[in-house]
PDB file of C-alpha atoms and ligand atoms in Angstrom:
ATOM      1  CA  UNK A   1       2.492 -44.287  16.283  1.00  0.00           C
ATOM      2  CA  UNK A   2      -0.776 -43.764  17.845  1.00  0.00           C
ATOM      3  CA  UNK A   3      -2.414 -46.263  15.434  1.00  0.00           C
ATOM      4  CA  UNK A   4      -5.934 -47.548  14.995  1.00  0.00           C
ATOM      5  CA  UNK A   5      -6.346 -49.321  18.766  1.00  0.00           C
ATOM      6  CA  UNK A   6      -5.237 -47.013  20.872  1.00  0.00           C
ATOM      7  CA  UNK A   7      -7.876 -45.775  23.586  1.00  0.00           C
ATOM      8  CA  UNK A   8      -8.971 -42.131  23.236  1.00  0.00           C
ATOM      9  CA  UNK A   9      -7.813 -40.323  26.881  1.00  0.00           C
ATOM     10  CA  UNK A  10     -10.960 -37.935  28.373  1.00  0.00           C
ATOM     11  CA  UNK A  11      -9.924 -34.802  28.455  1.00  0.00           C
ATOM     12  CA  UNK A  12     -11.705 -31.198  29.532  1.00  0.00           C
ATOM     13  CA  UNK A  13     -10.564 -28.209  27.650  1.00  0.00           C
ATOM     14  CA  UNK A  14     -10.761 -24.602  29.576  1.00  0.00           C
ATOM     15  CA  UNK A  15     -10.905 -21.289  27.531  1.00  0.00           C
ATOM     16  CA  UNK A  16     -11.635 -17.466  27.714  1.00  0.00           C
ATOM     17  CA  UNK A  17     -10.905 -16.735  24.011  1.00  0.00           C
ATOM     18  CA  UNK A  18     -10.110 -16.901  20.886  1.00  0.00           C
ATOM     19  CA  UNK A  19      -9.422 -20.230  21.172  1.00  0.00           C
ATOM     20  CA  UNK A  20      -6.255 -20.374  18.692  1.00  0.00           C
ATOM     21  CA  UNK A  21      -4.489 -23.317  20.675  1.00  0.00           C
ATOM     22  CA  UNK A  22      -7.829 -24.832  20.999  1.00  0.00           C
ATOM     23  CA  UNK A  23      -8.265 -24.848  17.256  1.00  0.00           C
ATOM     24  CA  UNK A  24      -4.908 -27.116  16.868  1.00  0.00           C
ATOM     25  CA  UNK A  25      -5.939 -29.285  19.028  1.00  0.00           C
ATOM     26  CA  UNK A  26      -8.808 -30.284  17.402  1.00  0.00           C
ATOM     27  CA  UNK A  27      -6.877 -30.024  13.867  1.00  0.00           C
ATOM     28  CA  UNK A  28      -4.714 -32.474  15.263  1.00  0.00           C
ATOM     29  CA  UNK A  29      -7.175 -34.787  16.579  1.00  0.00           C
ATOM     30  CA  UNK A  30      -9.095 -34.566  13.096  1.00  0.00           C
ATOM     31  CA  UNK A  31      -5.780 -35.660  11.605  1.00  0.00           C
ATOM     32  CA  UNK A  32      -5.747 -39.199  13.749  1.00  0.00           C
ATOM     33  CA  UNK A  33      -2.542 -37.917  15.425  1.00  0.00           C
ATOM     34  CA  UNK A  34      -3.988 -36.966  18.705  1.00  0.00           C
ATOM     35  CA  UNK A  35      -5.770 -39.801  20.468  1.00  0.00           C
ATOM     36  CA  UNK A  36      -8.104 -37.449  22.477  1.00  0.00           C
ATOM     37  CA  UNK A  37     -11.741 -37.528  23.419  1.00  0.00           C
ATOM     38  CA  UNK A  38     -12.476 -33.684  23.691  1.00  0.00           C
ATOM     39  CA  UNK A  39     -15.708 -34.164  26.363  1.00  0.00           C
ATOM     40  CA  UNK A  40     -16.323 -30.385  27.077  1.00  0.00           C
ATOM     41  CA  UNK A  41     -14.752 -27.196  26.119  1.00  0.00           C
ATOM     42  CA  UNK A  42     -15.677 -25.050  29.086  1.00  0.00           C
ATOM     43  CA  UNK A  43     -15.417 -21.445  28.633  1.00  0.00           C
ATOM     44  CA  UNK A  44     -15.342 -18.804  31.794  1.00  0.00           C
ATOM     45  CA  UNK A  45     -16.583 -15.633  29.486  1.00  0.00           C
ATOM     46  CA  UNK A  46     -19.683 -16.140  27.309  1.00  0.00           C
ATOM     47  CA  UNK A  47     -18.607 -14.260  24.806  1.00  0.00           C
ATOM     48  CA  UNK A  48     -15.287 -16.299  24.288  1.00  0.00           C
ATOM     49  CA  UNK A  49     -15.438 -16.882  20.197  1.00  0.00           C
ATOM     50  CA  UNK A  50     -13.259 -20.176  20.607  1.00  0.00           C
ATOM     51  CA  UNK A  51     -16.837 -21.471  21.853  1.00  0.00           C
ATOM     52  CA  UNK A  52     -17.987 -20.926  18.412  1.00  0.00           C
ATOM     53  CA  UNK A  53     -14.867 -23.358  17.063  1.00  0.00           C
ATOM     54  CA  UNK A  54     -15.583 -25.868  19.300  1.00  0.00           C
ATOM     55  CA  UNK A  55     -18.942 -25.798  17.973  1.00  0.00           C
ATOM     56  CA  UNK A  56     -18.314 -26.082  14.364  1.00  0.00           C
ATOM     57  CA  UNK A  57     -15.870 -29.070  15.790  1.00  0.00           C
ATOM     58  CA  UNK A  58     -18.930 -30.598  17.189  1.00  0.00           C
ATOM     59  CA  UNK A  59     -17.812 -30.860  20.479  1.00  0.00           C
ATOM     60  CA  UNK A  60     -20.041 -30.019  24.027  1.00  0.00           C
ATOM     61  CA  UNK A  61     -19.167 -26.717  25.190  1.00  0.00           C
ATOM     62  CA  UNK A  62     -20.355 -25.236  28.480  1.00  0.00           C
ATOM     63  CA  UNK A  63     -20.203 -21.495  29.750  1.00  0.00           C
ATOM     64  CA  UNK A  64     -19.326 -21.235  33.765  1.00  0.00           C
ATOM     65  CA  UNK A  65     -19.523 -17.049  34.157  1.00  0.00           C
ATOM     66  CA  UNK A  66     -17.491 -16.385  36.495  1.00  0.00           C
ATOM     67  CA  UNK A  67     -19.420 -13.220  37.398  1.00  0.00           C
ATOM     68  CA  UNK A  68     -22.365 -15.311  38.414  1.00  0.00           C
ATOM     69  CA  UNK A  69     -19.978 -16.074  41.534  1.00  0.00           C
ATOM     70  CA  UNK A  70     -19.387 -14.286  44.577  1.00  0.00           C
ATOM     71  CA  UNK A  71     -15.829 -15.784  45.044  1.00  0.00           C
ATOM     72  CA  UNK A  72     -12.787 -16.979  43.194  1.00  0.00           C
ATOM     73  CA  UNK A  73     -13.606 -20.561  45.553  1.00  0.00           C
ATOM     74  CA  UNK A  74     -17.009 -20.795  44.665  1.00  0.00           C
ATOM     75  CA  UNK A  75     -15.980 -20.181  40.963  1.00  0.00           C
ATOM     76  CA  UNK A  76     -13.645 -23.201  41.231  1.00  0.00           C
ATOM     77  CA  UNK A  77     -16.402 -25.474  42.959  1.00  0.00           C
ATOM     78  CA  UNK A  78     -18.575 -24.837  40.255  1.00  0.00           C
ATOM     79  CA  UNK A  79     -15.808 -25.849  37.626  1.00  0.00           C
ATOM     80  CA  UNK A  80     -14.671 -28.635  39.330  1.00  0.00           C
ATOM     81  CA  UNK A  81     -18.434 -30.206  38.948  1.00  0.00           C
ATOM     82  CA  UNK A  82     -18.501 -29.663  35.417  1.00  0.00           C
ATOM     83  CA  UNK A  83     -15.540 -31.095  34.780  1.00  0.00           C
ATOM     84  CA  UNK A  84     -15.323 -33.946  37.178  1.00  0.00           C
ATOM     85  CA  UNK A  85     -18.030 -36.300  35.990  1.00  0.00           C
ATOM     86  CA  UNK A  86     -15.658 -36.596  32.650  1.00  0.00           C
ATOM     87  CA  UNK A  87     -12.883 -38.028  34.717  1.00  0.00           C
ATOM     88  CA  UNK A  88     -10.743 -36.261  32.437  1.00  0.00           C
ATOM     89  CA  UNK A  89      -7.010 -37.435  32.123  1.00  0.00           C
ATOM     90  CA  UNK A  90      -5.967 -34.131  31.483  1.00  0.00           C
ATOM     91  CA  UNK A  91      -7.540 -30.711  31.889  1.00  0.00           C
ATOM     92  CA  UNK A  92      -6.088 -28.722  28.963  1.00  0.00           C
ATOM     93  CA  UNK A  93      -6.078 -24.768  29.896  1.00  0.00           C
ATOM     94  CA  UNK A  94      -6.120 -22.830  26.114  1.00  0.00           C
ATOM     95  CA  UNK A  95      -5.998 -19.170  26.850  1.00  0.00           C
ATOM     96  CA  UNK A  96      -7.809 -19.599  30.032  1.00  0.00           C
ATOM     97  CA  UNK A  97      -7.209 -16.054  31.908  1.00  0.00           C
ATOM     98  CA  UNK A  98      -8.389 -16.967  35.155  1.00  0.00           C
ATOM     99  CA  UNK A  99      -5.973 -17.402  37.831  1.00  0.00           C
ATOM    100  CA  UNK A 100      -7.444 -21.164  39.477  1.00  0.00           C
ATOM    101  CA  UNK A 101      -6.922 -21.524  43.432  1.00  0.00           C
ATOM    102  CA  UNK A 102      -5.014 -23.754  45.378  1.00  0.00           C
ATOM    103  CA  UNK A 103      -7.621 -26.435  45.904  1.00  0.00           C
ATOM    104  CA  UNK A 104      -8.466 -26.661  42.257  1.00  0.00           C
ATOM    105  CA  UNK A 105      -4.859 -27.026  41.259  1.00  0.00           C
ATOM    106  CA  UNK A 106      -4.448 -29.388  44.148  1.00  0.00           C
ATOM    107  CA  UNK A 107      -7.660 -31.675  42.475  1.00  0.00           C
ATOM    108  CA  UNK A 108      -6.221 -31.951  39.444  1.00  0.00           C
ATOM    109  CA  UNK A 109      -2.189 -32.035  40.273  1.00  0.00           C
ATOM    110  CA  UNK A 110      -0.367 -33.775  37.332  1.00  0.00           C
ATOM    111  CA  UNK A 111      -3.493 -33.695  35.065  1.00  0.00           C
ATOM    112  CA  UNK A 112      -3.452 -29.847  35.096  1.00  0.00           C
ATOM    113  CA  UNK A 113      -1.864 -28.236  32.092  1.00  0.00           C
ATOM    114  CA  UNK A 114      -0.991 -24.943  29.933  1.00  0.00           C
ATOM    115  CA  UNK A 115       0.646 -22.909  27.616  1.00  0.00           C
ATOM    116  CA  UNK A 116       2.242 -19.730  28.351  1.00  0.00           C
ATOM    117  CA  UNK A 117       3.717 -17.420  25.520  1.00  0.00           C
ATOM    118  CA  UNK A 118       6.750 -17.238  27.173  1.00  0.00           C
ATOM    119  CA  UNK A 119      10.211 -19.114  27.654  1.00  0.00           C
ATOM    120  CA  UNK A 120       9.953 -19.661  30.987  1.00  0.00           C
ATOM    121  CA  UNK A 121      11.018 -18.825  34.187  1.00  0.00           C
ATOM    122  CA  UNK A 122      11.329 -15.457  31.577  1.00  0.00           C
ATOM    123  CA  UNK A 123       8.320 -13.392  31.968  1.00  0.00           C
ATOM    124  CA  UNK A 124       5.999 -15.049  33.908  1.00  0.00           C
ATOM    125  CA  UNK A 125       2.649 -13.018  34.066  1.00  0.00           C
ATOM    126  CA  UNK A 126       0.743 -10.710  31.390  1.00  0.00           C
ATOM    127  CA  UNK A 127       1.959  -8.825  28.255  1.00  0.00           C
ATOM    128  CA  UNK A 128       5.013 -11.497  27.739  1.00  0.00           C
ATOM    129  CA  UNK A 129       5.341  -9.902  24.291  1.00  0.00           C
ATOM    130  CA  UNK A 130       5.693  -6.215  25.409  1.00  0.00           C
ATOM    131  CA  UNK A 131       7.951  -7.020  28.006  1.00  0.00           C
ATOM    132  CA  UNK A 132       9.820  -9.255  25.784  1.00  0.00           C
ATOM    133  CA  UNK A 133      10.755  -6.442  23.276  1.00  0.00           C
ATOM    134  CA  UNK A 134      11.119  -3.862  26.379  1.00  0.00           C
ATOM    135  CA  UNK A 135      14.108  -6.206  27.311  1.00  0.00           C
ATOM    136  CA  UNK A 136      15.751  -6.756  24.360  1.00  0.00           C
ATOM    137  CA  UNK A 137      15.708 -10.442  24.061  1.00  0.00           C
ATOM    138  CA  UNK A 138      17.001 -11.570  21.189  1.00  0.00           C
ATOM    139  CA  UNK A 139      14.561 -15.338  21.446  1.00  0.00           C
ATOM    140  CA  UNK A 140      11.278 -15.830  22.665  1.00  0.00           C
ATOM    141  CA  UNK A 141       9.228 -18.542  22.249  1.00  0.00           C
ATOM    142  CA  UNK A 142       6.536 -20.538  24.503  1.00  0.00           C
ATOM    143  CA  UNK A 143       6.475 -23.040  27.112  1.00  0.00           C
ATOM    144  CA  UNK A 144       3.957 -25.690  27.453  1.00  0.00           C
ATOM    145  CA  UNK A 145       3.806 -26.400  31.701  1.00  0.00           C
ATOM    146  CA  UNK A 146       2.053 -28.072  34.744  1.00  0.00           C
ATOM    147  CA  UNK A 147       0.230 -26.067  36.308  1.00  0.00           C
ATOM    148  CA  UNK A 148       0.791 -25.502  40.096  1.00  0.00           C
ATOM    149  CA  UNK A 149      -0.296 -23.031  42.825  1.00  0.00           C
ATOM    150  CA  UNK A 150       2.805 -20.793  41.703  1.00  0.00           C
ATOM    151  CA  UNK A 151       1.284 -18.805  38.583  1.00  0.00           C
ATOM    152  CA  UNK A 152       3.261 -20.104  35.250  1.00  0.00           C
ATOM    153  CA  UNK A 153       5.472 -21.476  37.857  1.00  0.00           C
ATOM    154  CA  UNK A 154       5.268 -25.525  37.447  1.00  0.00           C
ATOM    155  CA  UNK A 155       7.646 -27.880  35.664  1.00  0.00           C
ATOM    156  CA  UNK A 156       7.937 -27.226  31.988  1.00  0.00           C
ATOM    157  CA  UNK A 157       7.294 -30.323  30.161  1.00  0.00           C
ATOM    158  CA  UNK A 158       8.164 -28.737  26.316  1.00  0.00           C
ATOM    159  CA  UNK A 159       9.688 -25.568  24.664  1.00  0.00           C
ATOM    160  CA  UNK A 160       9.862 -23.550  21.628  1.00  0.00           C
ATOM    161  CA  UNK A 161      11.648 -20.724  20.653  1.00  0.00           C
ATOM    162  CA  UNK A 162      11.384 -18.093  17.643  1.00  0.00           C
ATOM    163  CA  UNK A 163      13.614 -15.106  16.731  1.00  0.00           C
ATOM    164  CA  UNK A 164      12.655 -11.569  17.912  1.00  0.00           C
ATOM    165  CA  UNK A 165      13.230  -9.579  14.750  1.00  0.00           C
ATOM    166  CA  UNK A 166      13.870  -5.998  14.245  1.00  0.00           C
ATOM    167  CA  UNK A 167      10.838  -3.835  13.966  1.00  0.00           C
ATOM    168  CA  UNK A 168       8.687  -6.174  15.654  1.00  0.00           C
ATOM    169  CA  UNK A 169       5.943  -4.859  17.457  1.00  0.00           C
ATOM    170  CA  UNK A 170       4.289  -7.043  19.824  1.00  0.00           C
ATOM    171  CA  UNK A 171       1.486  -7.997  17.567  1.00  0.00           C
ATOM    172  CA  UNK A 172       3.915  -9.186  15.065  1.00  0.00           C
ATOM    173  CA  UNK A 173       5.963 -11.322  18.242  1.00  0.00           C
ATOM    174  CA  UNK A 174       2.716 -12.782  19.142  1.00  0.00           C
ATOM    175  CA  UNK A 175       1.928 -14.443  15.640  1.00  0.00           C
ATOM    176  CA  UNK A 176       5.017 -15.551  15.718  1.00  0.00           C
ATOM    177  CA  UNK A 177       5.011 -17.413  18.790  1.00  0.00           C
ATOM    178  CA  UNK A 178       1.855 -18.311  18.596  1.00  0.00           C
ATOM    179  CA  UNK A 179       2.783 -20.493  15.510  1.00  0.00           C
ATOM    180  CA  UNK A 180       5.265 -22.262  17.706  1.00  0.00           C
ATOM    181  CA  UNK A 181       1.976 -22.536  20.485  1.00  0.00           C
ATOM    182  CA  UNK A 182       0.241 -24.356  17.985  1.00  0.00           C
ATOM    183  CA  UNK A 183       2.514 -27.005  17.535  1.00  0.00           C
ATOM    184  CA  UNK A 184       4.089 -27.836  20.584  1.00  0.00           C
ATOM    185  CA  UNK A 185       0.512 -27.986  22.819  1.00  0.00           C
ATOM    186  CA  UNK A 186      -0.670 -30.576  20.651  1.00  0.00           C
ATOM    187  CA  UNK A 187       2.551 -32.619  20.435  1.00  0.00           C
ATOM    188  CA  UNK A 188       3.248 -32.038  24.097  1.00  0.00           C
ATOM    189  CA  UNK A 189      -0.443 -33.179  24.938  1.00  0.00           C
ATOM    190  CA  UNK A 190      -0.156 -36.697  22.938  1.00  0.00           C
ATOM    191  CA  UNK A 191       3.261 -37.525  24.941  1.00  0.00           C
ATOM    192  CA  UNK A 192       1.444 -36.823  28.672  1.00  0.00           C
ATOM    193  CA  UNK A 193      -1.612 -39.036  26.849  1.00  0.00           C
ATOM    194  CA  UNK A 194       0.584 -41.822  25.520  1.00  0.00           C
ATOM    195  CA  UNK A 195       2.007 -41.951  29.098  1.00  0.00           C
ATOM    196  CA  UNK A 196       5.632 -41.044  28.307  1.00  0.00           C
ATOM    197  CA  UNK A 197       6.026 -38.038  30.702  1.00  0.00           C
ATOM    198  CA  UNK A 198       7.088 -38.222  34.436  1.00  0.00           C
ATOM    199  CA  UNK A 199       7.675 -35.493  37.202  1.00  0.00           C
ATOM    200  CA  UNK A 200      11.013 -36.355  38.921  1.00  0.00           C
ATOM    201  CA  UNK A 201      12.055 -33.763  41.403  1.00  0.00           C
ATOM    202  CA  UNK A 202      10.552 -31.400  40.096  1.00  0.00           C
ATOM    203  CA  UNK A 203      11.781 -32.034  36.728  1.00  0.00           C
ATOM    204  CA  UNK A 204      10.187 -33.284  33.435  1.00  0.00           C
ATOM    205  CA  UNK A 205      11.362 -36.150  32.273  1.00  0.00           C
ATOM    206  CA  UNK A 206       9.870 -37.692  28.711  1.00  0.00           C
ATOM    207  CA  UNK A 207      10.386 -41.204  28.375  1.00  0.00           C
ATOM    208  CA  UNK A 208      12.780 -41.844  31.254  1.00  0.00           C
ATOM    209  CA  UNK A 209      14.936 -38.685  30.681  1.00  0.00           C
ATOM    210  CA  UNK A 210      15.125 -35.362  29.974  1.00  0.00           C
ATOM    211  CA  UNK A 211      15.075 -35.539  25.832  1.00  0.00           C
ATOM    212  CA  UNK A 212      16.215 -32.651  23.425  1.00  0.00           C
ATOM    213  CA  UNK A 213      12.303 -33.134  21.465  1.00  0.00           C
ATOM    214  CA  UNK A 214      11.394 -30.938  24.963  1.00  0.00           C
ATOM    215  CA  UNK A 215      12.934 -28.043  23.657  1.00  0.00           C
ATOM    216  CA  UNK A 216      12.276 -27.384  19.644  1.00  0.00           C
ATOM    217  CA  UNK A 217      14.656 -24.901  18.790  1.00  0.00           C
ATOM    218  CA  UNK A 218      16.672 -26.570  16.036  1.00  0.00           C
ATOM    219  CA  UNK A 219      13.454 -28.005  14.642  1.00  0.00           C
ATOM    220  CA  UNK A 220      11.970 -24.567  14.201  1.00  0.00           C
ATOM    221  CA  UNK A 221      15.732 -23.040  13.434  1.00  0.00           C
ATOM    222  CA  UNK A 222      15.590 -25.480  10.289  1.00  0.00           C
ATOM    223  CA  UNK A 223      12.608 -24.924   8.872  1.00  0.00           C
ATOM    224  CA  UNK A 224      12.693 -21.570   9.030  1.00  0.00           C
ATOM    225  CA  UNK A 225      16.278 -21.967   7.184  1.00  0.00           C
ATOM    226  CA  UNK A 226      14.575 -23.963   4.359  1.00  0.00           C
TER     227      UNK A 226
HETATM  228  C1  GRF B 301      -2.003 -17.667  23.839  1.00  0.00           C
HETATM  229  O1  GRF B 301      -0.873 -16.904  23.486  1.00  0.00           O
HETATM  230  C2  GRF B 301      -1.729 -18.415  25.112  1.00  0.00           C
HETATM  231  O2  GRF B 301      -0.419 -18.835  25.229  1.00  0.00           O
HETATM  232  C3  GRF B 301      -2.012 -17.346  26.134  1.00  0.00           C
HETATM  233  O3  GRF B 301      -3.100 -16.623  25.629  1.00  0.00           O
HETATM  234  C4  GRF B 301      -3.152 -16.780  24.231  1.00  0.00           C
HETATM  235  C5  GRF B 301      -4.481 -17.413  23.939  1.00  0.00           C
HETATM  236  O4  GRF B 301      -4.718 -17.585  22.622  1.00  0.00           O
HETATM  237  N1  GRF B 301      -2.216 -17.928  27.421  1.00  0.00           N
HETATM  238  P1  GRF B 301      -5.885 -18.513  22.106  1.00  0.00           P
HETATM  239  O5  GRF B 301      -7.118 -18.272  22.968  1.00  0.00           O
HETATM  240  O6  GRF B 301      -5.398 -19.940  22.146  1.00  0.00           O
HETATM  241  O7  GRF B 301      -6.141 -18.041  20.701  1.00  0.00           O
END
């Protein structure tokens, strides 16, 4: 679909890191299947080792500590410069553990993106695995959002879910949802880049409606059947 002509969207990619999410991103732009022009993956902790994939990717990475900072406002200033002379059209957060502020969220409203391991509005927040298992749910899964000043709290523009087994642990939870991570941030990234997702009211709407592609679970119910 994307094919040979289509323009490469700017985008800014924000980590803290292992940088698993980042990884398929780039795997999926090496594949031709995301049209992307990675400018900067910017990490908040220098010792973040998805820096060292986005090296090997060949891409510009760029460490803003945010120790060298007196406040969480002077933090955001400082990212918003880095990032700004890309024009991205989206800024991609990939395990970026920093809570952002109001005016930051507010600069890039509608560009601003993550993925939480989560199926939200269900546990919002840290430790979603843990607390995941501690309630007995019997899916979890992840949720790929807008971001907004609410914390995991903006509209949810794709879903996935996976089983929670017995004897998980949460390690074992994590992997599996982090599978699921890997696939639906990419996909969910080329629809906001091919210009096929709208916020109505609130709502996400992917090509003029809400679609069943925005939640995966009899994709991932199918192949795990085969
Ligand atoms: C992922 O589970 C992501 O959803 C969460 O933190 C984890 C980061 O993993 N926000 P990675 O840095 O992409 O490997």
């Amino acid at each position: 679909m994307s094919g040979q002509h289509t323009p490469l969207a700017s985008v800014v990619i924000l980590i803290s890191g292992r940088g698993a999410n980042l990884q398929a991103i780039i795997d999926q732009v090496g594949t031709g299947r995301l049209a992307l022009d990675i400018r900067s993956v910017i990490s908040n902790r220098p010792d973040a080792p998805g820096l060292q994939r986005a090296r090997d990717a060949g891409l510009a990475t760029l460490v803003i500590d945010q120790r060298a900072y007196a406040d969480r406002p002077q933090f955001d200033a400082a990212l918003m410069r880095a990032i700004d002379p890309h024009a991205p059209r989206l800024v991609i957060l990939a395990g970026f553990m920093r809570i952002l502020g109001d005016a930051f969220i507010r600069h890039y409203a509608g560009r601003l993106i993550n993925i939480h391991p989560s199926l939200l509005p269900a546990f919002k927040g840290l430790n979603t695995h843990a607390r995941a298992l501690e309630a007995g749910v019997k899916q979890h899964g992840a949720s790929v959002h807008f971001v907004t000043p609410e914390v995991d709290g903006g509209p949810v523009i794709a879903q996935a879910t996976v089983p929670v087994l017995a004897g998980d642990t949460p390690e074992t939870l994590a992997e599996r949802v982090l599978g699921v991570e890997q696939r639906i941030y990419p996909m969910a990234i080329q629809w906001l880049v091919a210009g096929r997702v709208v916020i109505d009211q609130g709502r996400v709407l992917l090509d003029g409606s809400q679609r069943p592609e925005q939640g995966l679970p009899l994709t991932i119910q199918r192949e795990s059947n085969a």
